[in-house]
mmCIF file with all atom_site columns, C-alpha atoms and ligand atoms in Angstrom:
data_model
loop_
_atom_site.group_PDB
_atom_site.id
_atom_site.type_symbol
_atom_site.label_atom_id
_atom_site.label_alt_id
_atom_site.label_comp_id
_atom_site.label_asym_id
_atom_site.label_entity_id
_atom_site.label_seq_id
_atom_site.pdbx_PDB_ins_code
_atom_site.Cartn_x
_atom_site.Cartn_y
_atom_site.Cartn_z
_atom_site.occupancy
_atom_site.B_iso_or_equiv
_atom_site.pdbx_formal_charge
_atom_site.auth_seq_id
_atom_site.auth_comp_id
_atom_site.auth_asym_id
_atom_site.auth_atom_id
_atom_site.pdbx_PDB_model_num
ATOM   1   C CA  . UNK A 1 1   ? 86.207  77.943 129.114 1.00 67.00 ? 1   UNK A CA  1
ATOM   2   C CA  . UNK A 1 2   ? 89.896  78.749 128.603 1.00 58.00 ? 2   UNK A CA  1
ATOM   3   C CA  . UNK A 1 3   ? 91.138  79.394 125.524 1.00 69.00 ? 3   UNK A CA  1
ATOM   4   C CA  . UNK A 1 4   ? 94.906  79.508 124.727 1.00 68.00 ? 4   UNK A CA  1
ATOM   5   C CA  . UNK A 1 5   ? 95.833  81.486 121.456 1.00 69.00 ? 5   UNK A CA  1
ATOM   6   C CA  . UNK A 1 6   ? 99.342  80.436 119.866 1.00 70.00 ? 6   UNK A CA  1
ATOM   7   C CA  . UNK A 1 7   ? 101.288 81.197 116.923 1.00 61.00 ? 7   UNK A CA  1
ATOM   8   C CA  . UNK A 1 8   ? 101.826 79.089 113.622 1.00 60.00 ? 8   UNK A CA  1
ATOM   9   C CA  . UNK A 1 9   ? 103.474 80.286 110.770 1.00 61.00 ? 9   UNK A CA  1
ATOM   10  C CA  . UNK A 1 10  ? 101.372 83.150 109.902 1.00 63.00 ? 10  UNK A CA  1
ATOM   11  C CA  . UNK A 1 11  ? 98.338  82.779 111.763 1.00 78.00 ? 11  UNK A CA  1
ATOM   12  C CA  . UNK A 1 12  ? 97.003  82.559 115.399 1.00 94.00 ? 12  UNK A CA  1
ATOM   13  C CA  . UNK A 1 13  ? 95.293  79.830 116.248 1.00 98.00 ? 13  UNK A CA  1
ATOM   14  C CA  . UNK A 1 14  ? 92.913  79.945 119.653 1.00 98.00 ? 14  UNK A CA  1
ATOM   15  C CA  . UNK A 1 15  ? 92.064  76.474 120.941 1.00 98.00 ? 15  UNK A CA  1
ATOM   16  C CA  . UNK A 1 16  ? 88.793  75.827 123.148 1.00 98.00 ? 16  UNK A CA  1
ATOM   17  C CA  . UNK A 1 17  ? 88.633  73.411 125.636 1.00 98.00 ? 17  UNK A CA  1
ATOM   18  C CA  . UNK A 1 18  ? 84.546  73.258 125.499 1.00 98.00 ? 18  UNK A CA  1
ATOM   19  C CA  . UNK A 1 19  ? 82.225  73.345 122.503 1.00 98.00 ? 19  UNK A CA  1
ATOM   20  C CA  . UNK A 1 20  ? 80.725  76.702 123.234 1.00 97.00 ? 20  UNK A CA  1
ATOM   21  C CA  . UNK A 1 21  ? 79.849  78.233 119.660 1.00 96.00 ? 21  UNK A CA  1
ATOM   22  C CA  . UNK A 1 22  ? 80.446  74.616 117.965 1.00 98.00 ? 22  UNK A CA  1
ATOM   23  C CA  . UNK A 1 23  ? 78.161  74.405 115.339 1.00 97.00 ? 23  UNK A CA  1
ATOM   24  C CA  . UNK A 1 24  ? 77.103  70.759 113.672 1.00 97.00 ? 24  UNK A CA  1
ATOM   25  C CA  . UNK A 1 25  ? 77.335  71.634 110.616 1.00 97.00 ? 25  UNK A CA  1
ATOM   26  C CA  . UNK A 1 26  ? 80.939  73.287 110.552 1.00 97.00 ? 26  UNK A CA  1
ATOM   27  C CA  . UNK A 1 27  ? 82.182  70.142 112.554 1.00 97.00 ? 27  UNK A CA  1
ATOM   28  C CA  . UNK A 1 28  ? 80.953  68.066 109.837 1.00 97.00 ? 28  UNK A CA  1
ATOM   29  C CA  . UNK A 1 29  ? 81.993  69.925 107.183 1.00 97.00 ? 29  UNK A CA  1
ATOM   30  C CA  . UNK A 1 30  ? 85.626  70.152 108.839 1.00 98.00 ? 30  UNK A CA  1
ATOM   31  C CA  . UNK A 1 31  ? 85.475  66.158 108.987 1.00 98.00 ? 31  UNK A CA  1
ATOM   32  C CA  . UNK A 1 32  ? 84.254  65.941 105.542 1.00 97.00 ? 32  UNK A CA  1
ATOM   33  C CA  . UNK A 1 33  ? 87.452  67.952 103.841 1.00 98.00 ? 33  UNK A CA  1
ATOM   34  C CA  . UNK A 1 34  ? 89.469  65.570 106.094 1.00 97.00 ? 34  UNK A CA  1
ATOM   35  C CA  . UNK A 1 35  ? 87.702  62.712 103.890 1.00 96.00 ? 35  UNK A CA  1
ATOM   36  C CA  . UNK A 1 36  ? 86.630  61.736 107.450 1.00 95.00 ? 36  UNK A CA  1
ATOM   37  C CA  . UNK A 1 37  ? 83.036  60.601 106.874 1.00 89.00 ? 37  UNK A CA  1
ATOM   38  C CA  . UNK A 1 38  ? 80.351  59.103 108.900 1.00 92.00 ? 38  UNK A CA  1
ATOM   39  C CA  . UNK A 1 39  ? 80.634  62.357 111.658 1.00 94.00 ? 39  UNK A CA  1
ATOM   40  C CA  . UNK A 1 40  ? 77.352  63.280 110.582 1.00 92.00 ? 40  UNK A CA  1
ATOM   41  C CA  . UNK A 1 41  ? 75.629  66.728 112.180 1.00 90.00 ? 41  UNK A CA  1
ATOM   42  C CA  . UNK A 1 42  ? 73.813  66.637 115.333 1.00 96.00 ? 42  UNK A CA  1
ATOM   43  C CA  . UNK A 1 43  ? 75.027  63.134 115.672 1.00 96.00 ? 43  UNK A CA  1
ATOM   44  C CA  . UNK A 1 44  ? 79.191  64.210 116.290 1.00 97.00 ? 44  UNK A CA  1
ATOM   45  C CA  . UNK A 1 45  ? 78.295  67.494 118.099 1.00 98.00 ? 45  UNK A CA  1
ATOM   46  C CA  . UNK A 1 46  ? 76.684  65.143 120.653 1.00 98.00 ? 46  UNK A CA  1
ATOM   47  C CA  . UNK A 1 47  ? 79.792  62.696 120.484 1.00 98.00 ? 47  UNK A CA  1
ATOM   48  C CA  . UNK A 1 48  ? 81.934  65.590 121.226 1.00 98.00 ? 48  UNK A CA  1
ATOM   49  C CA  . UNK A 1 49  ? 79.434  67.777 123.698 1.00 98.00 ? 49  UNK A CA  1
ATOM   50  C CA  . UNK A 1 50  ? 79.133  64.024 125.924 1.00 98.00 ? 50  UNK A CA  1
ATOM   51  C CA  . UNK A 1 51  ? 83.077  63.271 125.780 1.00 98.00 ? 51  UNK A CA  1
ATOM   52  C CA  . UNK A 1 52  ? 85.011  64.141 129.127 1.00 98.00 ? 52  UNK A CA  1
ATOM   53  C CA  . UNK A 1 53  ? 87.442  66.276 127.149 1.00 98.00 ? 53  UNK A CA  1
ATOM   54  C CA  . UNK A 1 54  ? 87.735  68.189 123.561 1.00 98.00 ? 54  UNK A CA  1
ATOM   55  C CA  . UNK A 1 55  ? 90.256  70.512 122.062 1.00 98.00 ? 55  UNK A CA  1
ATOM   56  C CA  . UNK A 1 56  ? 89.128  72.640 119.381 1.00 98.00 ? 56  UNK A CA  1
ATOM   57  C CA  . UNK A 1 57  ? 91.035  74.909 117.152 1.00 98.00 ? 57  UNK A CA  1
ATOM   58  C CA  . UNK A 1 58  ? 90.212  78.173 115.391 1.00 98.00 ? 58  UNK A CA  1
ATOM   59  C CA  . UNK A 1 59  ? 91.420  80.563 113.315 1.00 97.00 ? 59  UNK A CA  1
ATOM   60  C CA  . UNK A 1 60  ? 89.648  83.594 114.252 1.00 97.00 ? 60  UNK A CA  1
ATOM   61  C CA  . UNK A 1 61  ? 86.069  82.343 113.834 1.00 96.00 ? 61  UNK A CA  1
ATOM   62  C CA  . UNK A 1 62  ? 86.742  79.473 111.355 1.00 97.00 ? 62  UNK A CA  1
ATOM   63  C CA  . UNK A 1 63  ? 87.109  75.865 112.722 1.00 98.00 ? 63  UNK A CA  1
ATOM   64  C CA  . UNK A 1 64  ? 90.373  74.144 111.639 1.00 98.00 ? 64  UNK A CA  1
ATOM   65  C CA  . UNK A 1 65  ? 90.650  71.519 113.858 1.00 98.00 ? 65  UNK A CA  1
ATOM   66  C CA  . UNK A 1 66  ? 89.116  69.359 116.714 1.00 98.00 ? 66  UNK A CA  1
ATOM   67  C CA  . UNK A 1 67  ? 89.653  66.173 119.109 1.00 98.00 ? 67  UNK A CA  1
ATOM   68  C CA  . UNK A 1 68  ? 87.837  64.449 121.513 1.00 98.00 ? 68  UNK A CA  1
ATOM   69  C CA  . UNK A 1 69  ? 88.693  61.935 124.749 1.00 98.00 ? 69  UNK A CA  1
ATOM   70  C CA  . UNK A 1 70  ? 86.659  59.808 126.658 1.00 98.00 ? 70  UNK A CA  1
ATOM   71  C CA  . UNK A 1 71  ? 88.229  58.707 130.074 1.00 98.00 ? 71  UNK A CA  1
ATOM   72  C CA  . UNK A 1 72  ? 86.940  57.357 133.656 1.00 98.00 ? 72  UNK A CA  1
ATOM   73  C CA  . UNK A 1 73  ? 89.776  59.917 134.590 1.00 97.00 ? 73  UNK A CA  1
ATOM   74  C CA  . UNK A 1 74  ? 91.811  56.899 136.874 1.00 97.00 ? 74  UNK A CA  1
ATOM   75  C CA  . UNK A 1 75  ? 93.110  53.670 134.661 1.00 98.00 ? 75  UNK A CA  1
ATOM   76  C CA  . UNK A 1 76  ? 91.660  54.466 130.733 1.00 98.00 ? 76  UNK A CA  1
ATOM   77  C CA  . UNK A 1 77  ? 91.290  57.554 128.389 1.00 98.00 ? 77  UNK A CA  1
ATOM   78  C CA  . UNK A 1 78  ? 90.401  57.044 124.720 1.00 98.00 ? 78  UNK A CA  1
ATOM   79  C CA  . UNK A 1 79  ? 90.938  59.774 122.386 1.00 98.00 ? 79  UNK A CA  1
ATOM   80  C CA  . UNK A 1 80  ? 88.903  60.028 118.736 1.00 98.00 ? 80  UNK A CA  1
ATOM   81  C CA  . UNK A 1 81  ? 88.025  62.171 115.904 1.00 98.00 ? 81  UNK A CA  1
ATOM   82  C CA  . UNK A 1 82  ? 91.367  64.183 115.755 1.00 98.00 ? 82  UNK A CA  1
ATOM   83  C CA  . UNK A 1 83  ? 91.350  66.041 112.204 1.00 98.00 ? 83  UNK A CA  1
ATOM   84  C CA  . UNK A 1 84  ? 93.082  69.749 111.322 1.00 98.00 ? 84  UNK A CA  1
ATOM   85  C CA  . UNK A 1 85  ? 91.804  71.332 107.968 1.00 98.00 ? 85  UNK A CA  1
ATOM   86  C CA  . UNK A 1 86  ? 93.802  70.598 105.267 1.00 98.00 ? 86  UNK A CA  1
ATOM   87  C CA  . UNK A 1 87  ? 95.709  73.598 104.313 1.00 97.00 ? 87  UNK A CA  1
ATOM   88  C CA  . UNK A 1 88  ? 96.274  74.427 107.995 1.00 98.00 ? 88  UNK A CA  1
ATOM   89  C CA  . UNK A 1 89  ? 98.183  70.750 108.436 1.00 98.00 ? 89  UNK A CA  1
ATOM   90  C CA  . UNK A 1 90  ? 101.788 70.613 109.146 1.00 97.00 ? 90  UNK A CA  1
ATOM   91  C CA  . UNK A 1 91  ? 101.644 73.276 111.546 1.00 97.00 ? 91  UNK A CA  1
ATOM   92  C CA  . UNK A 1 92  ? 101.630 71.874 114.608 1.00 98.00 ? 92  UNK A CA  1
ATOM   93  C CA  . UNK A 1 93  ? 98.003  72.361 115.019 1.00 98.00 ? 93  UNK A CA  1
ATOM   94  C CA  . UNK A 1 94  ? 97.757  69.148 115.627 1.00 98.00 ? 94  UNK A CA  1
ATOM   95  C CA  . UNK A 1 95  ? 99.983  67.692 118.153 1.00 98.00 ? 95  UNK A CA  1
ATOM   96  C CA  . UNK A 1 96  ? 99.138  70.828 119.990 1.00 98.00 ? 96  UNK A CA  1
ATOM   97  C CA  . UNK A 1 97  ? 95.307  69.645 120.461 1.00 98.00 ? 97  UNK A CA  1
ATOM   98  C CA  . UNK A 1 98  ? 96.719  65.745 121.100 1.00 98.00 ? 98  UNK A CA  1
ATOM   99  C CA  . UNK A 1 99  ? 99.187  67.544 123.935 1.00 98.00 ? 99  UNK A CA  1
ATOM   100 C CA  . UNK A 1 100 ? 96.155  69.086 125.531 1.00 98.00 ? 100 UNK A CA  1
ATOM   101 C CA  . UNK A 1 101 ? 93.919  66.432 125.706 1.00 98.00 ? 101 UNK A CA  1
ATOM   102 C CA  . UNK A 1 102 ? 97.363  64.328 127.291 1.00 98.00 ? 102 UNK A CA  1
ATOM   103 C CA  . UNK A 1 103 ? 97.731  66.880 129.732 1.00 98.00 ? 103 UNK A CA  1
ATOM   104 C CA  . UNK A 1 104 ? 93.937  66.340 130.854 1.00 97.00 ? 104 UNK A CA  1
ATOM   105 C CA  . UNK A 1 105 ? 93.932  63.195 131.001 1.00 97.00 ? 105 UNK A CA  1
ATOM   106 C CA  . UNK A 1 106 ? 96.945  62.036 133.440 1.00 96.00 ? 106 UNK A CA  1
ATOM   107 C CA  . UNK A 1 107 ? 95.421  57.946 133.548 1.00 98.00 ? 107 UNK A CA  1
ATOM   108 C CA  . UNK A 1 108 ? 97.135  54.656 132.949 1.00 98.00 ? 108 UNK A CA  1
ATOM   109 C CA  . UNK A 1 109 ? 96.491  53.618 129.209 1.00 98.00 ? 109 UNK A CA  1
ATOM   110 C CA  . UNK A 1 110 ? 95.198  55.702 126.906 1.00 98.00 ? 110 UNK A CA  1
ATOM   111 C CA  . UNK A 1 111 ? 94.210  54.545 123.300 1.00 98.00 ? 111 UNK A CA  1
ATOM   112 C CA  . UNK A 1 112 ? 93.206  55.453 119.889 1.00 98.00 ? 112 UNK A CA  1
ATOM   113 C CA  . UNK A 1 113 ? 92.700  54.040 116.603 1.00 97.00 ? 113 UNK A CA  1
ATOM   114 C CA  . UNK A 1 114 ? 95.149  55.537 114.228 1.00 97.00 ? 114 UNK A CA  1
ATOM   115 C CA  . UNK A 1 115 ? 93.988  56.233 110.464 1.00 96.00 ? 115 UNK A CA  1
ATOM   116 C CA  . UNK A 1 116 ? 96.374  54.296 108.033 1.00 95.00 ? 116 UNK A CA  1
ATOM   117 C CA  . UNK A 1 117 ? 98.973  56.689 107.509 1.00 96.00 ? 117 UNK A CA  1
ATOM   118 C CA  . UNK A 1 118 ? 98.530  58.735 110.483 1.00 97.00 ? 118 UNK A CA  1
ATOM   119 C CA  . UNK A 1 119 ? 100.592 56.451 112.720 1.00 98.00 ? 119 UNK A CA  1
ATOM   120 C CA  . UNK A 1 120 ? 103.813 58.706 112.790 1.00 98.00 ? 120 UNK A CA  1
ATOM   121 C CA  . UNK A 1 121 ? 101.761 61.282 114.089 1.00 98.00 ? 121 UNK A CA  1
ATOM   122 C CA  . UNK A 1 122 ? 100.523 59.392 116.975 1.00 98.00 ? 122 UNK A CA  1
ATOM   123 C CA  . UNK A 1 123 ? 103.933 57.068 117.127 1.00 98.00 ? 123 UNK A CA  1
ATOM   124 C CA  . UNK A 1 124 ? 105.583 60.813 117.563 1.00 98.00 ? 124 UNK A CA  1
ATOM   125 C CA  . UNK A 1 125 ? 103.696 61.773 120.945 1.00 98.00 ? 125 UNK A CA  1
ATOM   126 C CA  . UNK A 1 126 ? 104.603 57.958 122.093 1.00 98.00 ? 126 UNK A CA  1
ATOM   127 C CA  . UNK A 1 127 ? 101.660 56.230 120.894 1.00 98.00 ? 127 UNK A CA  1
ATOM   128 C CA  . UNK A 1 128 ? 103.225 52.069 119.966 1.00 98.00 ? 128 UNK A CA  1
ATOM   129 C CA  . UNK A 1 129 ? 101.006 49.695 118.215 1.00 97.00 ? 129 UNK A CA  1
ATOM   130 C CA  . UNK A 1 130 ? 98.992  46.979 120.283 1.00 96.00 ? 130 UNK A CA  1
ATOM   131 C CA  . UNK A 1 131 ? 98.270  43.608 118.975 1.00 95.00 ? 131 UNK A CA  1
ATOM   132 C CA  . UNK A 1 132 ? 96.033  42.462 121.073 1.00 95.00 ? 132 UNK A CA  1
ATOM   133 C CA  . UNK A 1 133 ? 93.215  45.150 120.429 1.00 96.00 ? 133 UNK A CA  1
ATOM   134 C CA  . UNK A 1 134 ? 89.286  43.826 119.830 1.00 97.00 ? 134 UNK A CA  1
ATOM   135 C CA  . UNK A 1 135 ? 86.722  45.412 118.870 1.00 96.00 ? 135 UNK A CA  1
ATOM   136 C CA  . UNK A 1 136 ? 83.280  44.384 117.730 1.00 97.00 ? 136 UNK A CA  1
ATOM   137 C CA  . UNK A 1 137 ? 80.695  47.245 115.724 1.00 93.00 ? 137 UNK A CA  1
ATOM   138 C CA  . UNK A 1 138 ? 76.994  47.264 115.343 1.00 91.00 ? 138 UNK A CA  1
ATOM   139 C CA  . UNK A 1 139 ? 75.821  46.110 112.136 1.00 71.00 ? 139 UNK A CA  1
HETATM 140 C C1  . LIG B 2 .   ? 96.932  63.588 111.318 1.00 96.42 ? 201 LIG B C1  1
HETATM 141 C C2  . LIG B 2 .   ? 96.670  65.064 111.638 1.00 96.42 ? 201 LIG B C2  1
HETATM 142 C C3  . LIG B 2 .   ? 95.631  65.136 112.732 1.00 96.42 ? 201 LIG B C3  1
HETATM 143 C C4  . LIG B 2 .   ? 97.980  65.684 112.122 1.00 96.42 ? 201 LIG B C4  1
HETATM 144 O O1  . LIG B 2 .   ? 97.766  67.041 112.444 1.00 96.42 ? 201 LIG B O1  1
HETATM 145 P P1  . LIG B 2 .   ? 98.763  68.153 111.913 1.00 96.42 ? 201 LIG B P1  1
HETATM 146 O O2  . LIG B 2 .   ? 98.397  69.452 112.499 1.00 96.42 ? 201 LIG B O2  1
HETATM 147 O O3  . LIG B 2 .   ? 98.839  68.062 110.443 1.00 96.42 ? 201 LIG B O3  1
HETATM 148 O O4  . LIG B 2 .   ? 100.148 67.631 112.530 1.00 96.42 ? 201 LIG B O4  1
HETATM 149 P P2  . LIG B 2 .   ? 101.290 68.497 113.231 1.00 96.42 ? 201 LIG B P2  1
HETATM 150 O O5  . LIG B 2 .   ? 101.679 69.604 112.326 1.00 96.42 ? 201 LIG B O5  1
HETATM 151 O O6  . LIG B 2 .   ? 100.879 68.873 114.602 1.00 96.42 ? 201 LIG B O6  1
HETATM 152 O O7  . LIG B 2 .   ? 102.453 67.432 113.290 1.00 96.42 ? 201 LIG B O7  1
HETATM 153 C C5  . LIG B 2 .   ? 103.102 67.075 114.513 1.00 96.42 ? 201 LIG B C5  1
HETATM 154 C C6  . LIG B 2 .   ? 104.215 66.136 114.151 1.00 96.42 ? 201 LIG B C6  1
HETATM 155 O O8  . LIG B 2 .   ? 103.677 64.943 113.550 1.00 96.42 ? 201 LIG B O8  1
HETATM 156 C C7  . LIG B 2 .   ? 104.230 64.761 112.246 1.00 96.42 ? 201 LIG B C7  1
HETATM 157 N N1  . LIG B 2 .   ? 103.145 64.278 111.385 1.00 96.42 ? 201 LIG B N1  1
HETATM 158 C C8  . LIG B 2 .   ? 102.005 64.906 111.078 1.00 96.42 ? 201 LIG B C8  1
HETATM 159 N N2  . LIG B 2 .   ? 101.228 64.130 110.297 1.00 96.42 ? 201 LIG B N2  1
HETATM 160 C C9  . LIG B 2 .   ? 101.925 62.979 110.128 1.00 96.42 ? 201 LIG B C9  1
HETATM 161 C C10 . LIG B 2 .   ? 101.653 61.778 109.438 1.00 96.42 ? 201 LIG B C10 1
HETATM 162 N N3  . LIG B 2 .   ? 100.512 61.589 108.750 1.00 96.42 ? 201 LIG B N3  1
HETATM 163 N N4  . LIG B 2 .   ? 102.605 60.797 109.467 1.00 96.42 ? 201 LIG B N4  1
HETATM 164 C C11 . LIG B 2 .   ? 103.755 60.964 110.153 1.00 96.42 ? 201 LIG B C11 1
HETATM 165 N N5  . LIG B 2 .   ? 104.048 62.093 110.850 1.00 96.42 ? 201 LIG B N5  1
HETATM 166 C C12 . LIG B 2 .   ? 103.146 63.065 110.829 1.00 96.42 ? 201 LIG B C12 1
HETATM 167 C C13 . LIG B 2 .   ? 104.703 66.136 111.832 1.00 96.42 ? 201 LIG B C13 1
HETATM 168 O O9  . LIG B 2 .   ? 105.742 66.024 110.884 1.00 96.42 ? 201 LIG B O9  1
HETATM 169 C C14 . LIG B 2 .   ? 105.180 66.714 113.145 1.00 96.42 ? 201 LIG B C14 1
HETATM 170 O O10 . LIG B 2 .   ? 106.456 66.211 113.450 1.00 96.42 ? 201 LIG B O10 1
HETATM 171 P P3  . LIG B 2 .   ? 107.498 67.086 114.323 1.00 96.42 ? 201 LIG B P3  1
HETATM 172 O O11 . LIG B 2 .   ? 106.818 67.406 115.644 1.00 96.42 ? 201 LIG B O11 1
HETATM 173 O O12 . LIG B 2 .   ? 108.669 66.199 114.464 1.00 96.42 ? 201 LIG B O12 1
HETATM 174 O O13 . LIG B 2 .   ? 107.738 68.325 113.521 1.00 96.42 ? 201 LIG B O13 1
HETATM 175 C C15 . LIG B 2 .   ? 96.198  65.855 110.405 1.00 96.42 ? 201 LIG B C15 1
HETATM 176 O O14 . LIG B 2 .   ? 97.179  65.818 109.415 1.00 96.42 ? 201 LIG B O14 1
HETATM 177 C C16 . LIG B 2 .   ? 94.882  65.378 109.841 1.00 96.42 ? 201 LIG B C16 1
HETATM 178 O O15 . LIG B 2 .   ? 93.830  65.836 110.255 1.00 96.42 ? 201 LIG B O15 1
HETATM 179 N N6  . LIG B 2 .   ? 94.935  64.452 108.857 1.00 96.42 ? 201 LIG B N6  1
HETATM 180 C C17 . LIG B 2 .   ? 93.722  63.973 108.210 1.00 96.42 ? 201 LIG B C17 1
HETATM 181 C C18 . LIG B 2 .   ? 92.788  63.263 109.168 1.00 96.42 ? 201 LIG B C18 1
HETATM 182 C C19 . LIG B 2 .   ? 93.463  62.190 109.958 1.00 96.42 ? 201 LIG B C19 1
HETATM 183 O O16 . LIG B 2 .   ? 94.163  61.328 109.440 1.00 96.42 ? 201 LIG B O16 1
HETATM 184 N N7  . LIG B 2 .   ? 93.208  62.211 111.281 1.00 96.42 ? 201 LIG B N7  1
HETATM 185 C C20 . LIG B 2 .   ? 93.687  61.208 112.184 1.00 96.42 ? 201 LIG B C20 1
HETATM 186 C C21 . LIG B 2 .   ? 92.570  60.252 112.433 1.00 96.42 ? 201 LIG B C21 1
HETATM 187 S S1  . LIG B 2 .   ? 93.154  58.844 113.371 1.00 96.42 ? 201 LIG B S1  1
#
C-alpha cells in the first residue's frame, strides 16, 4: 500500500501503511531493544496483520518503528504497540506514525495505555488521562 517517505535529520524514513515484507522476527527484535517484551514472533505479526490499521517505519530496509489500531471505525479506536528504535528516537518518527493512525481513524474516543514515562508523548498529540479505565487480563 502507500508509502510516504519523509525527512529526519539525516535520514529518510518511508512509512507503510500494511505489513507487506514485515517479518516476525525483526518486529520482535525492534520491541525487544525498546525493552518492550512479551511481543513474541508469529504471535505480534498476527496482532498487527489482524488490527484495522498499522504504521510502520523504515529506514531503507531496516525496521525502526511500528504502531497498531484497532477500531469499529464509528464510536472507538484503540491504538497499541507504538515503539521507534532507540537511536532513531527524538526524531519525530514517532508522532509521525501516531498522526497517521489519527488521521485513519476519524471515531469518537480513541484510547491507549501509555508506558510510564511515555505520557508527554501521548499528552502532546492530546491524549488526557482517564480515571475511570478497567481492565481485567487472563491469568
Ligand atoms: C515513546 C516513543 C514511541 C516516542 O517516539 P519518538 O519518535 O521518540 O518521539 P517523537 O520524536 O516523534 O516525539 C514527538 C514529540 O513528543 C515528545 N516526546 C517524545 N518522547 C517523549 C516522552 N517519553 N515524554 C515526553 N515527551 C516525549 C518529543 O519531545 C516531541 O515533542 P515536540 O513535538 O514538541 O518536539 C519512543 O520514544 C519509544 O518507542 N519509546 C520506547 C517505547 C515506548 O515507551 N513506547 C510507548 C509505549 S505506550
Amino acid at each position: 500500500m502507500m508509502t510516504v517517505a519523509r525527512r529526519t535529520r539525516a535520514m529518510t524514513i518511508t512509512y507503510r501503511s500494511d505489513c507487506v515484507g514485515l517479518a516476525s522476527s525483526d518486529l520482535e527484535a525492534l520491541f525487544l531493544s525498546a525493552d518492550m517484551s512479551g511481543r513474541i514472533g508469529e504471535k505480534v505479526l498476527r496482532a498487527f496483520l489482524k488490527s484495522a490499521y498499522v504504521c510502520i517505519a523504515y529506514d531503507g530496509s531496516d525496521l525502526v518503528g511500528a504502531s497498531r489500531a484497532i477500531t469499529d471505525g464509528e464510536y472507538h479506536g484503540i491504538i497499541h504497540d507504538v515503539v521507534v528504535r532507540p537511536g532513531y528516537q527524538g526524531q519525530g518518527i514517532g508522532r509521525h506514525m501516531m498522526e497517521q493512525l489519527l488521521l485513519r481513524m476519524p471515531v469518537w474516543r480513541i484510547m491507549l495505555v501509555a508506558r510510564a514515562g511515555a505520557e508527554g508523548f501521548y499528552h502532546g498529540l492530546g491524549f488526557e488521562p482517564l480515571s475511570n479505565v478497567m481492565a481485567r487480563f487472563s491469568q
